[in-house]
Amino acid sequence: MQGQSQQQAYDRGITIFSPDGRLYQVEYAREAVKRGTASIGVRTEEGVVLAVDKRIRSPLMERTSVEKIHKADDHIGIASAGHVADARQLIDFARRQAQINELRYGEPIGVETLTKAVTDHIQQYTQVGGARPFGVALIIGGIENGEPRLYETDPSGTPYEWQALAVGADRGEIEDYLEEHYREDLTLDEGVGLALEALASVNDNQLRPEGIGLATISVDDENFTELSDDDIEAHLTEHGLLADEE
């Protein structure tokens, strides 16, 4: 019984390491991320692609209320997986940091700088009693000094830079697909195709435009652009991924 009560103490206390050096609440936050629908990021020579599964639970739900892709600054976009409310808090924080940097230094914030500011904020919640970690992972992509950059934030507060990645449900299967088909010399359109194909690989190779969110940040204009349903449908048709109407 004593061993069980000690286990529960490590389980409940966010600031307490277990004897084997684990923070259980952070691990539970990662499990919450796995329960969220998938988000994908792809870095290409011409820019960054963000794609998300915006699965609608009911036909009565207003589609525009399902937000998984966000504009953090003109040159930076963020995709999320996990608790949507947690994601909104972190994205609001990221937007404030971008505005503060612009006002203080008179220049756009760097993608790496913004990512590390967000992960520093996340990390604080792993060592403060009475709070819980953020149950969300973010994909932060953008253009910095003319170069595309792509990062992941983890619930532990650790940033990782990637060429292509997935977070959320089916992460392993999607990243297996990306590892097999990713090339460093992809164009932006090819990056869009790869992201959609990777997402379709865990959805019976068929997708509907209303269930997908897609955005690009191009090296040419360094602007975040969210694609319309018509644009997404055109890409799905081009790659033979468009599902039949039910």
Short mmCIF file of C-alpha atoms in Angstrom, two decimals:
data_model
loop_
_atom_site.label_atom_id
_atom_site.label_comp_id
_atom_site.label_asym_id
_atom_site.label_seq_id
_atom_site.Cartn_x
_atom_site.Cartn_y
_atom_site.Cartn_z
CA MET A 1 0.00 0.00 0.00
CA GLN A 2 2.85 2.34 0.81
CA GLY A 3 4.38 1.83 -2.63
CA GLN A 4 1.02 2.54 -4.26
CA SER A 5 0.55 5.78 -2.32
CA GLN A 6 4.06 6.92 -3.31
CA GLN A 7 3.24 6.16 -6.94
CA GLN A 8 0.11 8.33 -6.69
CA ALA A 9 2.19 11.16 -5.25
CA TYR A 10 4.49 11.13 -8.27
CA ASP A 11 1.43 10.81 -10.48
CA ARG A 12 -0.35 13.88 -9.09
CA GLY A 13 2.51 16.24 -8.36
CA ILE A 14 3.67 18.13 -11.42
CA THR A 15 6.80 19.34 -9.62
CA ILE A 16 7.85 15.91 -8.31
CA PHE A 17 10.17 13.62 -10.25
CA SER A 18 9.56 9.90 -9.91
CA PRO A 19 12.54 7.74 -8.80
CA ASP A 20 13.31 6.96 -12.45
CA GLY A 21 13.35 10.66 -13.39
CA ARG A 22 9.92 11.01 -15.00
CA LEU A 23 7.30 13.74 -14.74
CA TYR A 24 4.06 11.82 -15.12
CA GLN A 25 1.89 14.87 -15.77
CA VAL A 26 4.03 15.83 -18.77
CA GLU A 27 3.66 12.30 -20.12
CA TYR A 28 -0.11 12.51 -19.65
CA ALA A 29 -0.07 15.81 -21.58
CA ARG A 30 1.65 14.00 -24.45
CA GLU A 31 -1.14 11.42 -24.37
CA ALA A 32 -3.66 14.26 -24.70
CA VAL A 33 -1.83 15.40 -27.84
CA LYS A 34 -2.15 11.90 -29.31
CA ARG A 35 -5.92 12.12 -28.91
CA GLY A 36 -6.11 15.21 -31.12
CA THR A 37 -6.59 14.98 -34.87
CA ALA A 38 -3.40 15.06 -36.92
CA SER A 39 -1.47 18.12 -38.03
CA ILE A 40 1.40 18.02 -40.52
CA GLY A 41 4.24 20.38 -41.40
CA VAL A 42 6.49 20.14 -44.47
CA ARG A 43 9.50 22.35 -45.19
CA THR A 44 10.42 22.83 -48.84
CA GLU A 45 12.94 24.95 -50.74
CA GLU A 46 10.16 27.40 -51.61
CA GLY A 47 8.41 27.65 -48.26
CA VAL A 48 6.50 25.84 -45.53
CA VAL A 49 3.25 23.85 -45.74
CA LEU A 50 0.87 23.28 -42.83
CA ALA A 51 -1.97 20.75 -43.19
CA VAL A 52 -4.50 19.69 -40.55
CA ASP A 53 -7.35 17.23 -40.17
CA LYS A 54 -10.40 19.35 -39.28
CA ARG A 55 -12.72 16.44 -38.67
CA ILE A 56 -16.24 17.73 -37.95
CA ARG A 57 -18.13 15.71 -35.34
CA SER A 58 -21.60 16.82 -36.44
CA PRO A 59 -23.13 18.34 -39.59
CA LEU A 60 -24.76 20.89 -37.28
CA MET A 61 -21.40 22.29 -36.20
CA GLU A 62 -20.27 25.54 -37.80
CA ARG A 63 -17.10 24.65 -39.72
CA THR A 64 -15.39 27.99 -39.18
CA SER A 65 -15.44 27.42 -35.42
CA VAL A 66 -12.99 24.50 -35.78
CA GLU A 67 -9.63 26.27 -35.73
CA LYS A 68 -6.43 24.26 -36.05
CA ILE A 69 -4.35 26.55 -38.27
CA HIS A 70 -3.55 30.05 -37.06
CA LYS A 71 -1.65 33.07 -38.30
CA ALA A 72 0.86 34.18 -35.67
CA ASP A 73 2.46 36.92 -37.80
CA ASP A 74 2.53 37.80 -41.48
CA HIS A 75 5.40 35.33 -42.03
CA ILE A 76 4.57 32.66 -39.42
CA GLY A 77 1.77 30.08 -39.17
CA ILE A 78 0.95 27.62 -36.40
CA ALA A 79 -0.88 24.27 -36.53
CA SER A 80 -1.96 22.47 -33.37
CA ALA A 81 -2.93 19.03 -32.07
CA GLY A 82 -4.38 18.31 -28.65
CA HIS A 83 -6.57 20.46 -26.40
CA VAL A 84 -7.90 23.31 -28.53
CA ALA A 85 -8.34 25.65 -25.55
CA ASP A 86 -4.70 25.16 -24.57
CA ALA A 87 -3.65 25.83 -28.16
CA ARG A 88 -5.57 29.11 -28.21
CA GLN A 89 -3.76 30.32 -25.09
CA LEU A 90 -0.34 29.52 -26.56
CA ILE A 91 -1.19 31.07 -29.92
CA ASP A 92 -2.38 34.26 -28.23
CA PHE A 93 0.92 34.29 -26.33
CA ALA A 94 2.85 33.80 -29.60
CA ARG A 95 0.98 36.66 -31.26
CA ARG A 96 1.78 38.98 -28.35
CA GLN A 97 5.45 38.05 -28.56
CA ALA A 98 5.46 38.81 -32.30
CA GLN A 99 3.87 42.21 -31.69
CA ILE A 100 6.24 43.04 -28.81
CA ASN A 101 9.25 42.19 -31.00
CA GLU A 102 7.94 44.40 -33.81
CA LEU A 103 7.38 47.33 -31.45
CA ARG A 104 10.63 46.91 -29.54
CA TYR A 105 13.04 46.20 -32.40
CA GLY A 106 11.15 47.40 -35.46
CA GLU A 107 11.50 44.07 -37.28
CA PRO A 108 9.56 40.80 -37.62
CA ILE A 109 10.30 38.16 -35.01
CA GLY A 110 12.41 35.18 -36.04
CA VAL A 111 10.73 31.78 -36.23
CA GLU A 112 13.33 30.25 -33.89
CA THR A 113 13.05 33.15 -31.45
CA LEU A 114 9.26 32.86 -31.34
CA THR A 115 9.40 29.08 -30.90
CA LYS A 116 11.81 29.33 -27.98
CA ALA A 117 9.69 32.04 -26.35
CA VAL A 118 6.65 29.75 -26.57
CA THR A 119 8.55 26.70 -25.27
CA ASP A 120 10.01 28.75 -22.38
CA HIS A 121 6.42 29.66 -21.47
CA ILE A 122 5.35 26.00 -21.73
CA GLN A 123 8.29 24.85 -19.60
CA GLN A 124 7.30 27.11 -16.70
CA TYR A 125 4.12 25.06 -16.33
CA THR A 126 6.15 21.91 -15.71
CA GLN A 127 7.68 23.27 -12.48
CA VAL A 128 4.92 25.33 -10.87
CA GLY A 129 2.69 23.77 -8.23
CA GLY A 130 -1.05 24.13 -8.68
CA ALA A 131 -0.86 24.24 -12.48
CA ARG A 132 -0.83 21.59 -15.18
CA PRO A 133 1.18 21.33 -18.40
CA PHE A 134 -0.34 22.42 -21.70
CA GLY A 135 -1.96 19.40 -23.35
CA VAL A 136 -1.11 20.49 -26.87
CA ALA A 137 1.73 20.31 -29.40
CA LEU A 138 2.29 23.07 -31.94
CA ILE A 139 3.90 23.07 -35.37
CA ILE A 140 5.40 26.52 -35.95
CA GLY A 141 6.48 27.26 -39.52
CA GLY A 142 7.63 30.40 -41.28
CA ILE A 143 10.33 32.28 -43.13
CA GLU A 144 13.42 33.66 -41.38
CA ASN A 145 16.09 35.59 -43.27
CA GLY A 146 14.74 34.20 -46.53
CA GLU A 147 14.92 30.60 -45.32
CA PRO A 148 11.97 28.32 -44.44
CA ARG A 149 12.00 27.04 -40.83
CA LEU A 150 9.79 24.40 -39.21
CA TYR A 151 9.57 23.65 -35.47
CA GLU A 152 7.61 21.48 -33.05
CA THR A 153 6.82 22.38 -29.43
CA ASP A 154 6.48 19.55 -26.92
CA PRO A 155 4.41 19.66 -23.67
CA SER A 156 7.72 19.43 -21.78
CA GLY A 157 8.78 22.79 -23.25
CA THR A 158 11.37 21.37 -25.65
CA PRO A 159 11.64 22.79 -29.20
CA TYR A 160 12.61 20.56 -32.13
CA GLU A 161 13.40 21.63 -35.70
CA TRP A 162 12.19 19.38 -38.53
CA GLN A 163 12.16 19.03 -42.28
CA ALA A 164 8.75 17.34 -42.09
CA LEU A 165 6.71 16.11 -39.13
CA ALA A 166 3.30 15.19 -37.79
CA VAL A 167 1.70 15.65 -34.37
CA GLY A 168 -1.52 14.22 -32.99
CA ALA A 169 -3.29 10.99 -33.90
CA ASP A 170 -1.51 8.50 -36.17
CA ARG A 171 1.78 10.36 -35.83
CA GLY A 172 3.89 7.24 -36.32
CA GLU A 173 2.16 6.14 -39.51
CA ILE A 174 2.19 9.64 -41.02
CA GLU A 175 5.87 10.20 -40.23
CA ASP A 176 6.71 6.81 -41.77
CA TYR A 177 5.05 8.03 -44.97
CA LEU A 178 6.90 11.37 -44.80
CA GLU A 179 10.26 9.67 -44.23
CA GLU A 180 9.70 7.49 -47.29
CA HIS A 181 8.57 10.23 -49.67
CA TYR A 182 10.18 13.48 -48.45
CA ARG A 183 12.85 15.17 -50.59
CA GLU A 184 14.78 18.32 -49.69
CA ASP A 185 14.29 19.77 -53.20
CA LEU A 186 10.48 19.75 -53.09
CA THR A 187 8.65 22.73 -54.56
CA LEU A 188 5.89 24.37 -52.53
CA ASP A 189 3.17 22.69 -54.61
CA GLU A 190 4.90 19.33 -54.20
CA GLY A 191 5.06 19.97 -50.46
CA VAL A 192 1.30 20.56 -50.44
CA GLY A 193 0.82 17.30 -52.33
CA LEU A 194 3.07 15.39 -49.92
CA ALA A 195 1.23 16.75 -46.86
CA LEU A 196 -2.15 15.78 -48.32
CA GLU A 197 -0.92 12.33 -49.36
CA ALA A 198 0.50 11.74 -45.87
CA LEU A 199 -2.80 12.76 -44.29
CA ALA A 200 -4.74 10.60 -46.74
CA SER A 201 -2.52 7.60 -45.96
CA VAL A 202 -4.32 7.23 -42.60
CA ASN A 203 -7.75 8.13 -44.05
CA ASP A 204 -8.28 5.41 -46.67
CA ASN A 205 -6.47 7.60 -49.24
CA GLN A 206 -9.55 9.81 -49.58
CA LEU A 207 -10.17 13.32 -48.24
CA ARG A 208 -12.84 15.99 -48.48
CA PRO A 209 -11.84 19.68 -48.71
CA GLU A 210 -14.22 20.68 -45.92
CA GLY A 211 -12.41 18.31 -43.55
CA ILE A 212 -8.94 19.71 -44.30
CA GLY A 213 -7.13 22.89 -43.33
CA LEU A 214 -4.17 23.96 -45.46
CA ALA A 215 -1.83 26.95 -45.35
CA THR A 216 1.47 27.93 -46.94
CA ILE A 217 4.18 30.48 -46.19
CA SER A 218 6.17 31.18 -49.35
CA VAL A 219 9.80 32.32 -49.50
CA ASP A 220 8.89 34.68 -52.37
CA ASP A 221 6.48 36.95 -50.49
CA GLU A 222 6.97 35.68 -46.90
CA ASN A 223 3.21 35.79 -46.37
CA PHE A 224 0.99 33.32 -44.55
CA THR A 225 -1.77 32.17 -46.94
CA GLU A 226 -4.66 29.91 -45.95
CA LEU A 227 -6.09 27.99 -48.90
CA SER A 228 -9.80 28.01 -49.71
CA ASP A 229 -11.96 24.90 -50.09
CA ASP A 230 -11.80 25.30 -53.88
CA ASP A 231 -8.00 25.41 -53.84
CA ILE A 232 -7.84 22.36 -51.56
CA GLU A 233 -10.29 20.48 -53.79
CA ALA A 234 -8.09 21.25 -56.80
CA HIS A 235 -5.04 19.82 -55.03
CA LEU A 236 -6.98 16.73 -53.91
CA THR A 237 -8.24 16.15 -57.45
CA GLU A 238 -4.73 16.58 -58.88
CA HIS A 239 -3.38 13.88 -56.57
CA GLY A 240 -6.37 11.54 -56.88
CA LEU A 241 -7.31 11.92 -53.22
CA LEU A 242 -10.76 13.50 -53.49
CA ALA A 243 -13.41 11.37 -51.79
CA ASP A 244 -16.77 10.83 -53.43
CA GLU A 245 -19.78 12.74 -52.14
CA GLU A 246 -21.68 10.75 -49.55
#
